[in-house]
Structure formats: structure tokens, C-alpha cells
Coordinates of C-alpha atoms in Angstrom, one line a residue:
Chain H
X1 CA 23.7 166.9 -156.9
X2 CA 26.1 166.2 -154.0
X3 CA 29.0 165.7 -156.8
X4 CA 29.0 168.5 -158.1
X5 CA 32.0 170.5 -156.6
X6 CA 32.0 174.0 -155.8
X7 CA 35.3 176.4 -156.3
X8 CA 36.5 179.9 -155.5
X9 CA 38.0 181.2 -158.9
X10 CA 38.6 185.1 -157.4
X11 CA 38.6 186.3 -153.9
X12 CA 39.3 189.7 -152.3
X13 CA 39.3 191.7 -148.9
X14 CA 39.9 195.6 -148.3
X15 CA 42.2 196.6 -145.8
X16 CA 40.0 196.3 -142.6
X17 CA 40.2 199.5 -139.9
X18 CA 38.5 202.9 -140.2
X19 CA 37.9 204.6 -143.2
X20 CA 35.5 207.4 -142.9
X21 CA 36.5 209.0 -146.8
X22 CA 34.4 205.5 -147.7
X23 CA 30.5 204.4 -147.0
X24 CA 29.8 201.4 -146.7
X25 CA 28.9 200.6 -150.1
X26 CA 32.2 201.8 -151.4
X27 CA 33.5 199.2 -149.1
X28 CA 31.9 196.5 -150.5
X29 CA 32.3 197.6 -154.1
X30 CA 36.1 197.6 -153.9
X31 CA 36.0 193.9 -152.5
X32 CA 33.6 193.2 -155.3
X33 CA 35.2 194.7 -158.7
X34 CA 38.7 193.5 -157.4
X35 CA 37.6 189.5 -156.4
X36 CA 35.8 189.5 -160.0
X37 CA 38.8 191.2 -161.7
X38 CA 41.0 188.4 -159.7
X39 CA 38.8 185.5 -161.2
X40 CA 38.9 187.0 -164.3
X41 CA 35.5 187.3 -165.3
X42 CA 32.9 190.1 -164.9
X43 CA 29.9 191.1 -163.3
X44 CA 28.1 190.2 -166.4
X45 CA 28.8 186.2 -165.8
X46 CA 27.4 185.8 -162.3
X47 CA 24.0 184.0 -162.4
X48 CA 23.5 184.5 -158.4
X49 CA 24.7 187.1 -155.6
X50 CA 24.7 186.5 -152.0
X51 CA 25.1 189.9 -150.1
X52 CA 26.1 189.8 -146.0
X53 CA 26.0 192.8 -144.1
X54 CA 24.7 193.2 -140.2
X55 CA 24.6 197.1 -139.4
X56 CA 22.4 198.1 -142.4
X57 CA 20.6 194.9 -143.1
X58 CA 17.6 196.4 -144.0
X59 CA 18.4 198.6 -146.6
X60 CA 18.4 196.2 -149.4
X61 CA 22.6 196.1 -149.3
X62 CA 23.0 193.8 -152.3
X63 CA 21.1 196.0 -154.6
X64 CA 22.5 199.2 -153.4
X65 CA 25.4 197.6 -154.2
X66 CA 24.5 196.5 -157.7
X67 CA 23.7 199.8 -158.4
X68 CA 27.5 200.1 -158.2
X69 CA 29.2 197.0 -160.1
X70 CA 26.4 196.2 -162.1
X71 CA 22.5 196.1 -162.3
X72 CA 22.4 192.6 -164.3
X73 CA 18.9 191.2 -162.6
X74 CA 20.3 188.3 -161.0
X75 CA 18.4 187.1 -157.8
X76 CA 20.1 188.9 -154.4
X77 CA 20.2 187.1 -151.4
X78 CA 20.8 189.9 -148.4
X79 CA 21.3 188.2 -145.4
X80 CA 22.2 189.2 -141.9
X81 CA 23.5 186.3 -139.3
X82 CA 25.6 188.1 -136.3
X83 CA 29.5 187.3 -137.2
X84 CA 29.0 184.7 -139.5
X85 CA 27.1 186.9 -141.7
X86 CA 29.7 186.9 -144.6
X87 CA 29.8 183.2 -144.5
X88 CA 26.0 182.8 -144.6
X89 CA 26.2 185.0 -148.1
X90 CA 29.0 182.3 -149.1
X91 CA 26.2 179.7 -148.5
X92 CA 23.6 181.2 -150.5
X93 CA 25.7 181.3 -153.7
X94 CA 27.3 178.3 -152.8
X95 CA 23.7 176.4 -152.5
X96 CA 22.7 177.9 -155.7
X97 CA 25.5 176.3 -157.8
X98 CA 25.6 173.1 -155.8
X99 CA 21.7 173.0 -157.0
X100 CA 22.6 173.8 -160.6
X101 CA 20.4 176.4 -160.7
X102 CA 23.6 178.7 -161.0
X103 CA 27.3 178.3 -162.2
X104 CA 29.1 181.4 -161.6
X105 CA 28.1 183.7 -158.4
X106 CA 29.5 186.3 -156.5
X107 CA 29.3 186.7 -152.7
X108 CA 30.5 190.0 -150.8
X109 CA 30.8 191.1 -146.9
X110 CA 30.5 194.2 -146.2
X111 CA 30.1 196.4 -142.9
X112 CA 31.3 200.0 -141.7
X113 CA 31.1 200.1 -137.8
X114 CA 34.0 202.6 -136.9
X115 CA 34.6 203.1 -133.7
X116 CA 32.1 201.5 -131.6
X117 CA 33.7 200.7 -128.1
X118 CA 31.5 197.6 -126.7
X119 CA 29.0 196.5 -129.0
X120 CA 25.2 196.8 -127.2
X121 CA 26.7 198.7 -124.3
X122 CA 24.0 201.1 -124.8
X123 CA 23.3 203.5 -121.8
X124 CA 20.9 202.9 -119.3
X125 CA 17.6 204.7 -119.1
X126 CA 15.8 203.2 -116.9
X127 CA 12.1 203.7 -116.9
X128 CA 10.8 206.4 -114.1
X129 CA 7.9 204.2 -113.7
X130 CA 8.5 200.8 -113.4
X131 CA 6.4 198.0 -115.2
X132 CA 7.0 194.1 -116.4
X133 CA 7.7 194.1 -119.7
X134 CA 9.2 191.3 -122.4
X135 CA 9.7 187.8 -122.1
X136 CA 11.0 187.9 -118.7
X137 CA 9.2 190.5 -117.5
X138 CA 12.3 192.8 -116.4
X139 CA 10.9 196.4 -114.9
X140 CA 14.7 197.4 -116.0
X141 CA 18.1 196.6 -117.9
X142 CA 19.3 193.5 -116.4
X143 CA 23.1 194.3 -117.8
X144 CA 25.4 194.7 -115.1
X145 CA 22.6 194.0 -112.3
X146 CA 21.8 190.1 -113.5
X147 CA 25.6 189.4 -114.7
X148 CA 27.0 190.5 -117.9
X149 CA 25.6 189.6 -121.4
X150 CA 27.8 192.0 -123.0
X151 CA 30.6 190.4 -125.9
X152 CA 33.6 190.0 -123.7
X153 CA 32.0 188.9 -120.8
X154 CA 30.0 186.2 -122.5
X155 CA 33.2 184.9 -124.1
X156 CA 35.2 185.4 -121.0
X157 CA 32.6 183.1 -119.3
X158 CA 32.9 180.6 -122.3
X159 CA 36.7 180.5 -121.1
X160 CA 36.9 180.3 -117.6
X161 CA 34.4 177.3 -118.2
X162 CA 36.7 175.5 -120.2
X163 CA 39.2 176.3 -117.5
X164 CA 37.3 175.4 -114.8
X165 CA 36.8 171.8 -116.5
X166 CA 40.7 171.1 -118.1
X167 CA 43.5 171.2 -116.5
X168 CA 46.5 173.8 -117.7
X169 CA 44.4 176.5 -118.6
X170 CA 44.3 180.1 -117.1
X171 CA 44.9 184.0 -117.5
X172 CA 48.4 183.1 -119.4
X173 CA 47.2 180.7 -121.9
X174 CA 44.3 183.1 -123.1
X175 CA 46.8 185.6 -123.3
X176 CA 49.6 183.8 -125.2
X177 CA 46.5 183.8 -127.7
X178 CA 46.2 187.3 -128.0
X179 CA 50.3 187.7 -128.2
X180 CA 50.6 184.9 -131.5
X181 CA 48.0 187.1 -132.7
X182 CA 49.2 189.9 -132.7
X183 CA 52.4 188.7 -133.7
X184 CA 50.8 187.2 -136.7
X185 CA 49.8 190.1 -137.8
X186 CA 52.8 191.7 -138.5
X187 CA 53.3 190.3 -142.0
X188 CA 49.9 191.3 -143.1
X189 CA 49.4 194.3 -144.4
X190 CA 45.7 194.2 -144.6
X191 CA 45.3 194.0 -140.9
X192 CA 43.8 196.7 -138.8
X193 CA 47.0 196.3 -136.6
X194 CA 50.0 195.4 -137.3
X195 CA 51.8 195.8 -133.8
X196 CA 53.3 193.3 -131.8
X197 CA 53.0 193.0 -127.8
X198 CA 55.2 190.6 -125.5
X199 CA 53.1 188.1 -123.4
X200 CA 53.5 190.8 -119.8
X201 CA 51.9 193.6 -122.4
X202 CA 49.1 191.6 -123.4
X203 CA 48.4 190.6 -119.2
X204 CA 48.6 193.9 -118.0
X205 CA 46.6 195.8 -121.0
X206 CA 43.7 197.2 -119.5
X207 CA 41.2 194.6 -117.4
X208 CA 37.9 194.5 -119.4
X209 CA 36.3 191.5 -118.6
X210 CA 38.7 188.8 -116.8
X211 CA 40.6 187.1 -118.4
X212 CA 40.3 189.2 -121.7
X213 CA 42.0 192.6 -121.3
X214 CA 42.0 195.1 -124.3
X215 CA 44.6 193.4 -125.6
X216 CA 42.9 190.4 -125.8
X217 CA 39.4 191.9 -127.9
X218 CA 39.0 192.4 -131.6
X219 CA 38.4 195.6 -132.6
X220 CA 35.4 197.2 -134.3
X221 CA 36.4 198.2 -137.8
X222 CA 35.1 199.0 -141.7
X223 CA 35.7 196.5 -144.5
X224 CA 34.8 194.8 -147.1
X225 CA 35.5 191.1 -149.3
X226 CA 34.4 188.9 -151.9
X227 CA 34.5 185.6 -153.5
X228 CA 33.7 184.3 -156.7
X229 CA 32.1 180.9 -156.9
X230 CA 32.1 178.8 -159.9
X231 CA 30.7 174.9 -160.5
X232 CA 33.4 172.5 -161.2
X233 CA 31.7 172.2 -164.9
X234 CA 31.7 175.7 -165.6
X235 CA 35.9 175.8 -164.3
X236 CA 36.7 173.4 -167.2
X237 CA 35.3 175.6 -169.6
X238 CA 38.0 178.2 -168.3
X239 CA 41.3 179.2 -168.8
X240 CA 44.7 177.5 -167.7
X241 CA 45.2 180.4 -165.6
X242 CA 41.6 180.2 -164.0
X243 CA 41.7 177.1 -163.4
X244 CA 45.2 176.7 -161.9
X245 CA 44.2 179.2 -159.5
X246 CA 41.2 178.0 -158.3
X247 CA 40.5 176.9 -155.3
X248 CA 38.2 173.8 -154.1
X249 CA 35.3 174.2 -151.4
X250 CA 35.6 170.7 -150.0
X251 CA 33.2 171.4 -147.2
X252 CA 30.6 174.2 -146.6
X253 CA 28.6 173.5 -143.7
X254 CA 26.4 175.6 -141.1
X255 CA 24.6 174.4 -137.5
X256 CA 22.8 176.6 -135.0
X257 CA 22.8 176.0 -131.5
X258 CA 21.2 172.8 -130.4
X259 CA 19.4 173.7 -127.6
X260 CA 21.4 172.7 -123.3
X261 CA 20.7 173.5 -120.2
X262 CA 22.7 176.5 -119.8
X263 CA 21.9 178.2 -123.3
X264 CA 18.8 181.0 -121.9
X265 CA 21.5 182.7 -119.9
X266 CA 25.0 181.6 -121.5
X267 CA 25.5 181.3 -125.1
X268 CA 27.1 177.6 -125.7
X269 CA 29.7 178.5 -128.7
X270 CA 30.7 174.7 -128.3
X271 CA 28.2 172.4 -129.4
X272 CA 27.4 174.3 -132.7
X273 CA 31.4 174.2 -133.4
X274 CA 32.0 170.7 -132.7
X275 CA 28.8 169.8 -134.7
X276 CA 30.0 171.6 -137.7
X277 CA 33.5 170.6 -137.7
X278 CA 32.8 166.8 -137.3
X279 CA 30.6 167.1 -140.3
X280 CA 33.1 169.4 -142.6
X281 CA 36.0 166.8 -141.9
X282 CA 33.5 163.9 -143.0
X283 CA 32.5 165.2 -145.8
X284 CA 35.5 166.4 -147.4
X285 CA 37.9 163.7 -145.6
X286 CA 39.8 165.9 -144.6
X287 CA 41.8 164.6 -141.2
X288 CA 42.2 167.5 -138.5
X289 CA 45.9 166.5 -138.7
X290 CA 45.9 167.4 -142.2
X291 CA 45.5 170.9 -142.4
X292 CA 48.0 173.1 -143.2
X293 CA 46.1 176.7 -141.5
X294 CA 43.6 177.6 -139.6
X295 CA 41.9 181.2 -139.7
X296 CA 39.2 180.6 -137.1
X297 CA 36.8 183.1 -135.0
X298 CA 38.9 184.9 -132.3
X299 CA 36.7 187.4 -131.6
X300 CA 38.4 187.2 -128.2
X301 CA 41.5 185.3 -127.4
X302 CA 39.1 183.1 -125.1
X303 CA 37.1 181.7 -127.6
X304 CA 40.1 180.9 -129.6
X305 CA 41.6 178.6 -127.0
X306 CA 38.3 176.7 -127.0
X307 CA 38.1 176.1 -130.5
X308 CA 41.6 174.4 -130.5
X309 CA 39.6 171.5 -128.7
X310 CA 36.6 172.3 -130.4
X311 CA 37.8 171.5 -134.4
X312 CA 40.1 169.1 -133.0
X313 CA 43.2 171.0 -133.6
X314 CA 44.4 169.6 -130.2
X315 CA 43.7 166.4 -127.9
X316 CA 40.6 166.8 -126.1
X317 CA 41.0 169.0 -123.1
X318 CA 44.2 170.0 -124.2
X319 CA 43.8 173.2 -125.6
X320 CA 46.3 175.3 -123.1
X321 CA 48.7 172.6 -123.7
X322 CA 48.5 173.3 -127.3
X323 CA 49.5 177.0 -127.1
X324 CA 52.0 176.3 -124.2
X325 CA 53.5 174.0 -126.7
X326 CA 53.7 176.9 -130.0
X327 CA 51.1 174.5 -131.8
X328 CA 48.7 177.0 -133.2
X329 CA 51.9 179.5 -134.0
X330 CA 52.6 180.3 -137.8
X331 CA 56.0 177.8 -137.7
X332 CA 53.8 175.3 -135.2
X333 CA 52.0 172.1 -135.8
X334 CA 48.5 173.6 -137.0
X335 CA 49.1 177.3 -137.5
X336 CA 46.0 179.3 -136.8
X337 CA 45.0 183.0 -137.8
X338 CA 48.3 183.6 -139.1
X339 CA 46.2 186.9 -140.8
X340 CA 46.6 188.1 -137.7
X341 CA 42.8 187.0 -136.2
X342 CA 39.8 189.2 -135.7
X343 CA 41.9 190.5 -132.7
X344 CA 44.4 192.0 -134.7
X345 CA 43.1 192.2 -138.6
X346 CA 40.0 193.5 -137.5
X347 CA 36.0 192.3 -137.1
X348 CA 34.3 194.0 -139.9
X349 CA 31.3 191.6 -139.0
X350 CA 29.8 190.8 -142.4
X351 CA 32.9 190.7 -143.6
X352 CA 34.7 188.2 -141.4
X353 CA 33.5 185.4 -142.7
X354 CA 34.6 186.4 -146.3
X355 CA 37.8 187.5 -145.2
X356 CA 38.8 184.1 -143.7
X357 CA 38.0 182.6 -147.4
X358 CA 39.9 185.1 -148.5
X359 CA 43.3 184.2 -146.3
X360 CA 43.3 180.9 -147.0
X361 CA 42.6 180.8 -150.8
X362 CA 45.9 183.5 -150.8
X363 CA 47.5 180.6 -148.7
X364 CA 46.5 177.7 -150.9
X365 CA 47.1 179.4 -154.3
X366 CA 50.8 180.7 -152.8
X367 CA 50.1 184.2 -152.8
X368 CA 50.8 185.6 -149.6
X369 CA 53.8 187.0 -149.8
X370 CA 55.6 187.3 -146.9
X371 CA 53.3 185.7 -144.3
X372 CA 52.7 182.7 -147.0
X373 CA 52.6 179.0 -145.1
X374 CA 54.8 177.4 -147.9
X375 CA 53.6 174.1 -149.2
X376 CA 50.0 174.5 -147.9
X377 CA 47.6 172.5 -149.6
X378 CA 44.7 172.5 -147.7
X379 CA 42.7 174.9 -144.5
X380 CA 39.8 175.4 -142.6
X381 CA 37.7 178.6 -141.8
X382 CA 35.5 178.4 -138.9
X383 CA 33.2 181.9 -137.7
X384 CA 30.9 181.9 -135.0
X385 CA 27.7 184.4 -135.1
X386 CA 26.2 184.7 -131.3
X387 CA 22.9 183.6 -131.5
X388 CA 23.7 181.5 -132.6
X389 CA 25.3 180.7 -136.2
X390 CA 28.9 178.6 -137.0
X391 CA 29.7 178.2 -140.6
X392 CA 33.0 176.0 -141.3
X393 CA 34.3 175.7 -144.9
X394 CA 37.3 173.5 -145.8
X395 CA 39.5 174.4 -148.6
X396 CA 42.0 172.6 -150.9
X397 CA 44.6 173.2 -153.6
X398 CA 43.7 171.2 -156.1
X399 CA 43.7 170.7 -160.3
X400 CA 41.1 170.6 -162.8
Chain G
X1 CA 7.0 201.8 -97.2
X2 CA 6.4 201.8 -101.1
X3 CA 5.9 199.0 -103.1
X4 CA 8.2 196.1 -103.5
X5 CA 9.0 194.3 -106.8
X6 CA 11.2 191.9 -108.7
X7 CA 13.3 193.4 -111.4
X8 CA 12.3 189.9 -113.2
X9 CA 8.8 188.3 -113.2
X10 CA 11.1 184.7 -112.5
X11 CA 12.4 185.8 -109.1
X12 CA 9.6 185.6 -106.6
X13 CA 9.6 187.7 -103.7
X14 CA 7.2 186.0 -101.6
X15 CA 7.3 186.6 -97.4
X16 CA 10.7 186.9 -96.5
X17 CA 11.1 183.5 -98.8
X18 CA 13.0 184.8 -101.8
X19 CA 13.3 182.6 -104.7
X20 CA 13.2 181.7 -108.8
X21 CA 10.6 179.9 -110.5
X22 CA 10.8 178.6 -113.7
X23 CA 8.8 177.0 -116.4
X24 CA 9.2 173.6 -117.0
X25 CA 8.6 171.3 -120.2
X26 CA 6.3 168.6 -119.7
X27 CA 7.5 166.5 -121.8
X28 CA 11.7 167.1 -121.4
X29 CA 11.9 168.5 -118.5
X30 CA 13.8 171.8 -119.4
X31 CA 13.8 174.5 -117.6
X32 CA 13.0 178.6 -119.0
X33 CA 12.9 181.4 -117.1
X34 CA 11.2 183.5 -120.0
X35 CA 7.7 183.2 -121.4
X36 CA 7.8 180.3 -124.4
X37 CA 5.6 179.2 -126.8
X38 CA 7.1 175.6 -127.0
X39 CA 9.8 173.6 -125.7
X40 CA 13.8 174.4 -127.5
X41 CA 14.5 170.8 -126.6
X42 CA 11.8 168.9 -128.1
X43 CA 9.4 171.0 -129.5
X44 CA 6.5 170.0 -127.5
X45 CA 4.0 172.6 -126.2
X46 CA 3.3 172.6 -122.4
X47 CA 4.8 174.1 -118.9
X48 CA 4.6 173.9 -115.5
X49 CA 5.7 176.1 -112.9
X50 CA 8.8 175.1 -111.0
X51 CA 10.4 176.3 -107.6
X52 CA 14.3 176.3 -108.1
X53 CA 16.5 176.0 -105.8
X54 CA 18.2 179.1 -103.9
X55 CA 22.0 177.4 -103.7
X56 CA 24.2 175.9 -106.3
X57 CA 27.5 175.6 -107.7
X58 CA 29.4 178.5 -109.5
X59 CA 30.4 177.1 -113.0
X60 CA 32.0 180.2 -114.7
X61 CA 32.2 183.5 -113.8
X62 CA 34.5 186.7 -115.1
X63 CA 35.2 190.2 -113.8
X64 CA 33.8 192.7 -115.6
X65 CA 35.7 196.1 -115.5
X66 CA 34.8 198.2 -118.7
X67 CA 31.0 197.7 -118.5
X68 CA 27.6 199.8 -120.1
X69 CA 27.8 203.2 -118.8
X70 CA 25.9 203.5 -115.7
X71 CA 27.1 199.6 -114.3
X72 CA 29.7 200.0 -111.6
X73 CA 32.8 198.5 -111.8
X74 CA 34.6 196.0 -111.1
X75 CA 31.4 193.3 -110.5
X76 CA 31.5 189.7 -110.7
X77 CA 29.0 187.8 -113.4
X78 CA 28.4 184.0 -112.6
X79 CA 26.7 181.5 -114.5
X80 CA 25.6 178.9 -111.3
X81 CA 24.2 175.5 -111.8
X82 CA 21.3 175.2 -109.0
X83 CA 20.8 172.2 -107.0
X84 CA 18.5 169.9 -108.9
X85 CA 18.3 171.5 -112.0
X86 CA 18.1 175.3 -113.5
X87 CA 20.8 177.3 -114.5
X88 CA 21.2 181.0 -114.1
X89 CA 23.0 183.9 -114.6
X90 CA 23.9 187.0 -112.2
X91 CA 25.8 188.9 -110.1
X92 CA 28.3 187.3 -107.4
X93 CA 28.1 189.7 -104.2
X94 CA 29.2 189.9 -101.1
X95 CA 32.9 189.0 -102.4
X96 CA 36.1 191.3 -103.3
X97 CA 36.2 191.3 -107.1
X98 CA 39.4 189.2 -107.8
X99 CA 39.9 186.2 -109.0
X100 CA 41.7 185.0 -106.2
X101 CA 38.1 185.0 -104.3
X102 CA 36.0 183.1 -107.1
X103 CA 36.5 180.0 -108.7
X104 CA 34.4 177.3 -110.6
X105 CA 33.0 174.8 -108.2
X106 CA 32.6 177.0 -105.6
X107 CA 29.3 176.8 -103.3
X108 CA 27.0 179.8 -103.9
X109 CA 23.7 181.0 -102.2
X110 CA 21.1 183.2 -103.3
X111 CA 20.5 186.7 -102.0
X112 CA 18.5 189.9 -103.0
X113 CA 19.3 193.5 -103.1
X114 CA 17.4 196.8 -103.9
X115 CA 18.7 198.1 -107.5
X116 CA 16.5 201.7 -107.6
X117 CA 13.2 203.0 -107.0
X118 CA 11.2 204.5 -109.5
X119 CA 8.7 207.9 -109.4
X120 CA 6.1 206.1 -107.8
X121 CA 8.5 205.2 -104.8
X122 CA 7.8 201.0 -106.4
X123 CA 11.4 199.8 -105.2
X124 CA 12.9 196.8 -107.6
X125 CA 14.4 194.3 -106.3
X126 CA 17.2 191.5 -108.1
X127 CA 18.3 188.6 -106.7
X128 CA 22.4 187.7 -106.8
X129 CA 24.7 185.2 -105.3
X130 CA 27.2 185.1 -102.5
X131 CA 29.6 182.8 -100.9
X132 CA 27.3 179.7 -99.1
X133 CA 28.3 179.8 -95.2
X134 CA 29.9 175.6 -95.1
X135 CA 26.8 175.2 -93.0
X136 CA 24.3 176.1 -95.6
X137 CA 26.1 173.7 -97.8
X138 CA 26.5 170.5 -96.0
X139 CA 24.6 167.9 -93.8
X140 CA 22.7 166.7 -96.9

């Protein structure tokens, strides 16, 4: 049933940062009541729930959180997909209506991570008696002794590749990244920041893994967000209000990572983006030029440059020409994370990838307040889970 | 003298001939350095063992200076495509850690160094990469 249309009728996101008065489920369950309260409809209408969450994944998240907004018996999906977790629960509900086997469902990100400092940077403790063991049959950690694997390494590799292959990009393009970001997130009040940094600030933050100082990493934070999912059938049945709120789900698409040469020892966040964005513009006709925002994965200001070229915001290869030029700025020619990005709103992981839905449904239906894009009719959400996983939806204002 | 090995069952420490084998599809072509049960590229079962090379190009890199505790710091992390195929990942040596001294392109070659020795006095040993001497590069 590849007709049948697909549209968010409520949405919501907690503030993101560090809450330790809430657990995780509370998290979740604030996201949750408020997106269903926002659609107007209740726990009692959703056929389906799709439940993301990475930290806790197997602890049955979606029913714990039932338990909280309503023990109904619809089928749970939990699911766990590194940072595109959120929108992996987005696909599960969005599946099940698109099927027909559902026409209302509710989808919710959730994590609580605090303060973690660099994610997997456990320790060493090496073995006092060394023997092969695993795949590659390593008598010790290979971190720090075989290169880095660590986040902001990997991503600062993705980078300087780019860099090494284009023209115009170095330290002061990744870094003009981090500053619209930060500057972004100024006007919203939801982020985990809200501080802005001049361009020399962002350079000569602490070095944590060239070119991406502190400056230029997301943070590790608590939050929680929802959306409520509804078949374009079931929307007519609703009110003016619903409906002229609603928001259409012109493209929802995933990839993985098709396999290259350099994948075993270098994550390739390319291929998988380029892959998914060719198809969500296809499907949905939707013309890069078209779109009005962007809120894509900057889960460090490297990777963001790379996906200017990668959903064709810019010319090929032209990605540090872009942000020389303001391009991806909130008053430039695509804007892009004007939330603020996972480097200043925060990186809940299995709640990213709701969150973005989130911004740009606020965008589309003209309810963002004072960081609104004004006349935006249609945006993009792009998240990339290292592994790996890239999920791109494509949203439009539009009438039923 | 205690016992000698490779902190990776892919780097080979042979006679004084250091290098990294890999295993190859049979049907693609592609190359793994880990133990797999079929190929990522086209599915087929079926390896061979290849010698790699021990020089190659650096094609990205970064500094890392907030690292797992334990991991000194500043280090540089390449990612070097080997002559005639194989890509791998590891630490640049022999180089001051700025990135004035390392760039994308530039000629690498590989080396070893000792990175602990356990109870048993078993000493493990990783391979790295440093600057290629111009004549180790050319003549070809």
C-alpha cells in the first residue's frame, strides 16, 4: 500500500541535559503523555508502539513504560540502533500503518546517560597473562595502541578525509560548524546549552581529537520525545484542528552500511547517507533545493560538514564553501540544526532521532516561537547510528 | 629473553620480517583482518591468506588528546591505504604530534614497537607507521 500516506498528528521532546530528580522512564513518559495530549488523542487510540532506547535496551523499555501511560495490549516494538535509535522506533510504527495493520501509533525516544565523558573510553585492564582472544585475536586493548576507535576520533578521521580530498576545507571550517551551532541554539529553550562562542573560542577550546575540540562534541545528556503517527485515512476522520496541524511524512527511509574497503577499521558514515538521501528525495520529490531546514546528525561539527555534500545541501565537494559562504546558517540558503544540533541541544541517543521529528514538525506547523524559519513548508531529518544505521525522513506542511 | 608476540593474530612477526596478513575473499577479493564467516562484499564463503604490504599512503589521520585513561597523549591515529590493496588503521610514530607534520597523501612505512609484558615475561608487540625515508618510497 505504497499510497497510503503516513502523518505526524502530535509530537513532543523534553528539555535535553541532566536531570537526576528523573529516571529514565519518567523521561520518556513526559515525552509521551504530552505528544499524545498535542495530537489530541489518548493512549487508548494507538493500535502500535515503537519504543527506542540504547542504555537500557534490555529491560523491556516500552512496557516499563506502558506501565506508566497506559497498559492497553498493543504490540511494543523495543529497539536499540546506536544514534539512530529513536528514528528506528519511528520506523516500526511508521511500517505498521503504512501496512494497514495499524492507523494510529505512538513512538517515543528515550535515554538517561548523564554525565558520561567519552562514550566506551572504558579503562584499560590489561590481562596479566596475555592470550589471543576475539576476532582478531588481540592479547590486549587495541585503543590508543592501533589508532583511535573512540567517537571523536572516528569522526575527526571522517573529516580530515573529506579534507584531504576537497579543496577549502580545514580546522576553520569544522569549527565555523560548531560556532552556527551554538549560536543556533540560543533561541531554543529546550537545548542542553544555550551559550554562544565566537569562531577563536570554538578553535582554542580544549584539543580532543583534531580538528574537533570540546567545543566542537555533543554532549552526553537525559531526554526524552515522542510522535504520534496516524494514516492519512484515519486524519480525515479527525478534527479541523487535527488535521490542520498535521504534518506529512513524505519520506521515511533507512540503509546500513554497504560494505568498502576501508569499513573493518574506519566506519564509512558516507555511503549509507548518500544512499538514503538519494532515495528520500525520490520518493517524496522533494528537490534538495527545496527545503526550507535541515536538523541533521552533528554529533561532531566534522560530520556535519560532510553531510552538507552528503544530502546534497551543497555542490559536490563544496561543503567548506558552503559554511564559508553562511549557507547552512538559520538566515542562509539551507538552514541546518537551527535547534541548536546534537552539539548544543544535546545527544540523548534514543532520543535524537525523535527530537529532530520533533524540530521540524514545530517548524512546519509555525510553532517555534522565536527561532521559527517563517514560511517553511517542508525539511529533512537525517541521524546517523555508528555501526552502522542512517534513517532520513522528509517532512511537509500540507492539507487534508 | 621471554617470549615474543603480536598484540593482533594479523601482524606477523616472523624473523626480523614484520608484517600483516590478511584474509582474502575468493570470490571479491576483499580484504579482513578479523576471523569471518563469509565475505561483507558478496556474501560468498571462502578465504585465502594474504601478505600485505608494509608501506602505503596516509589517507586520514587526527590527533588525539583526551583519550581512555591509561592511552598517552597526544598520539597520532592513521587510517593508511597499503600498496596494492588492504587498509588499516594505527598509530603514526616516530613524528611530533601536530598537524603541521601529517597530512593525507603522505608516504608511510610500517614499524613495530613493544606495548607491555605480561606475568609470564610474554612481551606483545604492535606494529605502527612512520614517515617512509624518500628512498623507501621511490625507484618503483
Amino acid at each position: 500500500m505504497a499510497d497510503r500516506d503516513v502523518w505526524i498528528i502530535g509530537t513532543h521532546m523534553t528539555k535535553f541535559g541532566r536531570f537526576p530528580d528523573k529516571d529514565l522512564i519518567d523521561l520518556g513518559a513526559v515525552a509521551a503523555l504530552a505528544a499524545l495530549a498535542d495530537g489530541g488523542v489518548t493512549i487508548q487510540d494507538m493500535d502500535v508502539m515503537g519504543a527506542g532506547n540504547l542504555f537500557e535496551a534490555s529491560s523491556g523499555v516500552g512496557q516499563r513504560l506502558q506501565k506508566q501511560i497506559g497498559q492497553t495490549g498493543i504490540p511494543v516494538y523495543n529497539v536499540a540502533n546506536a544514534c539512530a535509535t529513536g528514528a528506528t522506533a519511528v520506523r516500526c510504527v511508521y511500517m505498521a500503518i503504512k501496512s494497514g495493520e495499524a492507523e494510529m501509533g505512538l513512538a517515543v525516544g528515550l535515554e538517561k546517560m548523564g554525565k558520561q565523558g567519552l562514550l566506551g573510553a572504558s579503562a584499560r585492564s590489561d590481562k596479566k597473562t596475555y592470550e589471543a582472544s576475539g576476532r582478531y585475536g588481540a592479547v590486549m586493548s587495541v585503543e590508543g595502541r592501533l589508532g583511535t576507535t573512540l567517537m571523536p576520533g572516528v569522526f575527526a578521521q571522517a573529516g580530515m578525509e573529506y579534507a584531504g580530498q576537497h579543496g577549502g576545507v580545514g580546522f576553520e571550517q569544522f569549527a565555523k560548524v560548531a560556532e552556527k551551532n551554538h549560536a543556533h541554539s540560543v533561541l531554543n529553550p529546550l537545548a542542553q546549552y544555550q551559550k554562544q562562542f565566537s569562531l577563536e573560542e570554538v578553535m582554542n577550546a580544549e584539543m580532543m581529537s583534531y580538528p574537533n575540540t570540546l567545543l566542537m562534541c555533543c554532549p552526553t545528556g537525559d531526554g526524552g520525545a515522542a510522535v504520534v503517527l496516524v494514516s492519512e485515512e484515519k486524519l480525515k476522520t479527525l478534527s479541523d484542528d487535527q488535521r490542520k496541524r498535521a504534518v506529512k511524512i513524505s519520506a521515511s527511509v533507512m540503509t546500513s552500511d554497504p560494505w568498502t574497503d576501508a569499513d573493518q577499521v574506519q566506519p564509512d558514515v558516507n555511503t549509507l547517507t548518500r544512499e538514503a538521501a538519494a532515495t528520500a528525495y525520490e520518493i517524496s520529490g522533494v528537490d534538495p533545493a527545496d527545503l526550507d531546514l535541515v536538523e541533521l546528525h552533528d554529533c561532531f561539527a566534522t560530520a556535519e560538514l560532510l553531510h552538507y555534500d552528503n544530502l546534497q545541501l551543497c555542490k559536490s565537494g563544496e561543503a567548506g564553501k558552503f559554511i564559508d559562504e553562511r549557507g547552512p546558517w538559520r538566515d542562509g540558503t539551507t538552514p541546518v540544526n537551527v535547534s541548536g544540533g546534537l552539539i548544543s541541544k544535546g545527544h540523548p541517543l534514543g532520543a535524537t532521532g525523535i527530537a529532530n521529528l520533533y524540530e521540524v514538525s514545530t517548524h512546519l506547523r509555525g510553532e517555534a516561537g522565536d527561532r521559527q524559519i517563517h514560511g517553511a513548508t517542508v525539511g529533512l531529518t537525517h541521524v546517523i547510528g555508528l555501526g552502522s544505521a542512517c534513517a532520513i525522513h522528509i517532512l511537509e506542511k500540507a492539507t487534508v | 629473553m621471554g617470549k615474543r608476540i603480536p598484540i593482533v593474530d594479523y601482524l606477523v612477526l616472523g624473523d626480523g620480517d614484520p608484517h600483516l596478513v590478511a584474509n582474502e575473499s575468493e570470490v571479491s577479493g576483499a580484504l579482513y583482518f578479523d576471523r569471518r564467516n563469509a565475505d561483507a562484499k558478496s556474501g560468498a564463503e571462502g578465504f585465502r591468506r594474504r601478505t600485505l604490504a608494509n608501506e602505503g599512503a596516509i589517507r586520514t589521520f587526527t590527533i588525539v588528546h583526551r583519550a581512555a585513561p591509561g592511552v598517552p597523549t597526544p598520539y597520532v591515529s592513521v587510517v593508511v591505504d597499503l600498496d596494492g590493496g588492504g587498509v588499516v588503521k594505527a598509530n603514526l610514530l616516530n613524528v611530533e604530534p601536530d598537524p603541521a607534520n601529517v597530512s593525507t597523501g603522505m608516504r608511510v612505512r610500517m614499524t613495530t614497537y613493544p606495548v607491555g609484558t605480561d606475568d609470564d615475561g610474554t612481551e606483545a608487540i604492535a606494529f605502527a607507521y612512520e614517515p617512509a625515508t624518500p628512498s623507501s618510497t621511490t625507484g618503483a
